[in-house]
Tab-separated table of C-alpha atoms in Angstrom:
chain	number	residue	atom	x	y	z
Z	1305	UNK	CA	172.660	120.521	-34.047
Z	1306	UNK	CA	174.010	118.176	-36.897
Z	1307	UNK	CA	177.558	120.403	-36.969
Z	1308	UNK	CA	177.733	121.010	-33.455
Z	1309	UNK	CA	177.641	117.173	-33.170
Z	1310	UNK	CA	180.321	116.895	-35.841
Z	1311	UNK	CA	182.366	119.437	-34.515
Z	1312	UNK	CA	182.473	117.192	-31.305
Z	1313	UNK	CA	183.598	114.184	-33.298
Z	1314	UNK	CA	186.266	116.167	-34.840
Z	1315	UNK	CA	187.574	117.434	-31.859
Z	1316	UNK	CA	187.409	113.821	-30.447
Z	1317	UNK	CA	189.177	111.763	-32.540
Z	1318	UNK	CA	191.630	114.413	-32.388
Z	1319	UNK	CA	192.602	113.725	-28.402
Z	1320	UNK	CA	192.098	110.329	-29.514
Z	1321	UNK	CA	195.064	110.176	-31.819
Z	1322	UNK	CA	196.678	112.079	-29.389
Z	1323	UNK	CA	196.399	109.527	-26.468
Z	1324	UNK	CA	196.984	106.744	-28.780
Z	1325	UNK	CA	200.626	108.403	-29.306
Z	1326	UNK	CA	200.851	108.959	-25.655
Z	1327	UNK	CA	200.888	105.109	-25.074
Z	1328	UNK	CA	203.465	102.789	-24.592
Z	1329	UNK	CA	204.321	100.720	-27.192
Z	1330	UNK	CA	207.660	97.703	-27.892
Z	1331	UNK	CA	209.481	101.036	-29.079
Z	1332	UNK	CA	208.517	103.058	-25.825
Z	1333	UNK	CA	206.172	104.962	-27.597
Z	1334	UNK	CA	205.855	109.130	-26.246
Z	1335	UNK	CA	205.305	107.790	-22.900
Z	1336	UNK	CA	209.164	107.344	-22.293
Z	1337	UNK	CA	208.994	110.942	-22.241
Z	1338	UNK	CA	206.187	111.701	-19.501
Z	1339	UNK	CA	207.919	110.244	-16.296
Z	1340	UNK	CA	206.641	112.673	-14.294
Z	1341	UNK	CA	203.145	110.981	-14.550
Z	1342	UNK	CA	205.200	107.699	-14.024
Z	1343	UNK	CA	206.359	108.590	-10.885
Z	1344	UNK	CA	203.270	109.932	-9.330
Z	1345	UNK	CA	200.885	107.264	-10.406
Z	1346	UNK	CA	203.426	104.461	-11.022
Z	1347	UNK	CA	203.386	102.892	-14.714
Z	1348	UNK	CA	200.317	100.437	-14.394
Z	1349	UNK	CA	198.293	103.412	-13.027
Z	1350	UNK	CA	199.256	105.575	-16.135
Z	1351	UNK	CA	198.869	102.765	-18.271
Z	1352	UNK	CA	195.474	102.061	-17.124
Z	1353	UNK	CA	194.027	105.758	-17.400
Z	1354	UNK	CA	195.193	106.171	-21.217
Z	1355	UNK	CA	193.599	102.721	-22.136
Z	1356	UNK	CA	190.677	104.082	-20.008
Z	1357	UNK	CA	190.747	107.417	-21.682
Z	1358	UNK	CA	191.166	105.432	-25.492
Z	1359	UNK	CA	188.386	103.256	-24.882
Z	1360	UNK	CA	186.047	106.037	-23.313
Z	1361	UNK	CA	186.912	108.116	-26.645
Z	1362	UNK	CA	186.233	105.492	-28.968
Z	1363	UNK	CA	182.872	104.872	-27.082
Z	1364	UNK	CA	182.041	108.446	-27.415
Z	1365	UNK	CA	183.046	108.634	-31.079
Z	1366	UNK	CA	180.866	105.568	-32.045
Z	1367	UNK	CA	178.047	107.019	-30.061
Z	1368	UNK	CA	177.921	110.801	-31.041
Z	1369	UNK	CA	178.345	109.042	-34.717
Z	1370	UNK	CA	174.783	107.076	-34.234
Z	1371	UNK	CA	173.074	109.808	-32.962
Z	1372	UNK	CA	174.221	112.927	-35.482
Z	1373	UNK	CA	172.784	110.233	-38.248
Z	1374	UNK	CA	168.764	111.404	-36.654
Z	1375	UNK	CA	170.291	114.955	-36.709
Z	1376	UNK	CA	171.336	114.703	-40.798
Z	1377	UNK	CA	169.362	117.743	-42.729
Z	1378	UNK	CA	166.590	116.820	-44.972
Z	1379	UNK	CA	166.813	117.906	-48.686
Z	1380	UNK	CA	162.831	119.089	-48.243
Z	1381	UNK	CA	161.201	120.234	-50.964
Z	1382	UNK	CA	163.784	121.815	-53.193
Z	1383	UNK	CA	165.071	120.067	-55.738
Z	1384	UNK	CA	168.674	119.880	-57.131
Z	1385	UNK	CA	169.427	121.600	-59.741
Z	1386	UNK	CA	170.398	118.953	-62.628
Z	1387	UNK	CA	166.886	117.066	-61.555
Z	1388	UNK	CA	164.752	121.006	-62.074
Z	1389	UNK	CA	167.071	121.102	-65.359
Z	1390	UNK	CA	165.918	117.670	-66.268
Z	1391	UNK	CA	162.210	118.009	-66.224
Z	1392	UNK	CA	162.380	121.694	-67.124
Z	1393	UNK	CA	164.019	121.007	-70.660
Z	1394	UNK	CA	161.660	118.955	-73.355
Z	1395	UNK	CA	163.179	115.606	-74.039
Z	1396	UNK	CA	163.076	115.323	-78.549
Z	1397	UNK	CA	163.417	112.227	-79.782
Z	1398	UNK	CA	163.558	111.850	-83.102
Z	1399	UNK	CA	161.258	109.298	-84.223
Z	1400	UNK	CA	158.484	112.181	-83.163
Z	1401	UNK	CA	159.636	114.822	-85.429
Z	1402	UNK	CA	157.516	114.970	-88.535
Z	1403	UNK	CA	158.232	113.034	-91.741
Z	1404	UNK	CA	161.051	111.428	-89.998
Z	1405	UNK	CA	161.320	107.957	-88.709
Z	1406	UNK	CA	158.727	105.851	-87.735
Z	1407	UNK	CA	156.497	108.563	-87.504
Z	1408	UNK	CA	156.598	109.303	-91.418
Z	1409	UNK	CA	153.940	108.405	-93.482
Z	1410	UNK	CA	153.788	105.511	-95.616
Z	1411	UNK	CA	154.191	106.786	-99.210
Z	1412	UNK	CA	151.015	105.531	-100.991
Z	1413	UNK	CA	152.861	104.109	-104.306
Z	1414	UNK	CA	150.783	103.683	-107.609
Z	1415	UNK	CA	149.064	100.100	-108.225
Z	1416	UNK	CA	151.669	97.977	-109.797
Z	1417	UNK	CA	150.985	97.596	-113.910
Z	1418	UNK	CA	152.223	94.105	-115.337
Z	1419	UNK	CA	155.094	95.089	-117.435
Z	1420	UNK	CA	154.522	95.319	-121.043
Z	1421	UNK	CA	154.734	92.654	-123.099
Z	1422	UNK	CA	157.547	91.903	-125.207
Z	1423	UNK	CA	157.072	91.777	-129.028
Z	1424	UNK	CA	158.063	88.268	-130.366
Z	1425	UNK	CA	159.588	88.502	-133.833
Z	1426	UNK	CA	158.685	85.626	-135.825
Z	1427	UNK	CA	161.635	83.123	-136.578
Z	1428	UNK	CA	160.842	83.529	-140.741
Z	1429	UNK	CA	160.958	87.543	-140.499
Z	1430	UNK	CA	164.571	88.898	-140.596
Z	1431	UNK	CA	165.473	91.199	-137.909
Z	1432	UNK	CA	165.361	95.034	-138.071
């Protein structure tokens, strides 16, 4: 239903730009060259049945548009395929891997020994 309704609206702005080139304009437009219609209806008349015929289109345009948007298909339950990628593949970050990051274990370092003392050399004893 959803393309048959945008087929429609294809094939109506179509005639649409079609009339719209059909009427009159300052420069004469391609109705200069349709005087046959002029002379059987008279120029008001013909006048009157393309702005009819633009308006009627542009309704039916604006209105086929509202409705195909109830007709739009669903996605249902598939899912796309970067989204079944996405969950599918595991996700590694490294601060999980072991021994690295802030995952590693605290080293455990050795309790910290004053530093040994330094041997004073008396001031009367000459130096080694």
């Amino acid at each position: 239903m959803y393309t048959l309704l945008i087929i429609l609206i294809v094939v109506l702005a179509v005639l649409m730009c079609l009339i719209v080139l059909i009427q009159e304009s300052k420069g004469g437009g391609l109705a200069s060259s349709f005087s046959a219609s002029n002379q059987i209806m008279g120029v008001r008349k013909t006048t009157d049945v393309i702005e009819k015929a633009t308006w009627g289109l542009a309704g039916a345009i604006v209105v086929l548009s509202v409705i195909s948007v109830f007709f739009i298909p669903k996605g249902g339950a598939e899912e796309s395929a970067m989204m079944k990628a996405a969950t599918e593949q595991k996700a590694v970050n490294s601060n999980n891997l072991p021994g690295f990051g802030a995952n590693q274990p605290k080293q455990q370092s050795a309790p910290a020994q004053p530093a040994p003392a330094a041997e004073t050399v008396p001031a009367d004893q000459p130096v080694q």
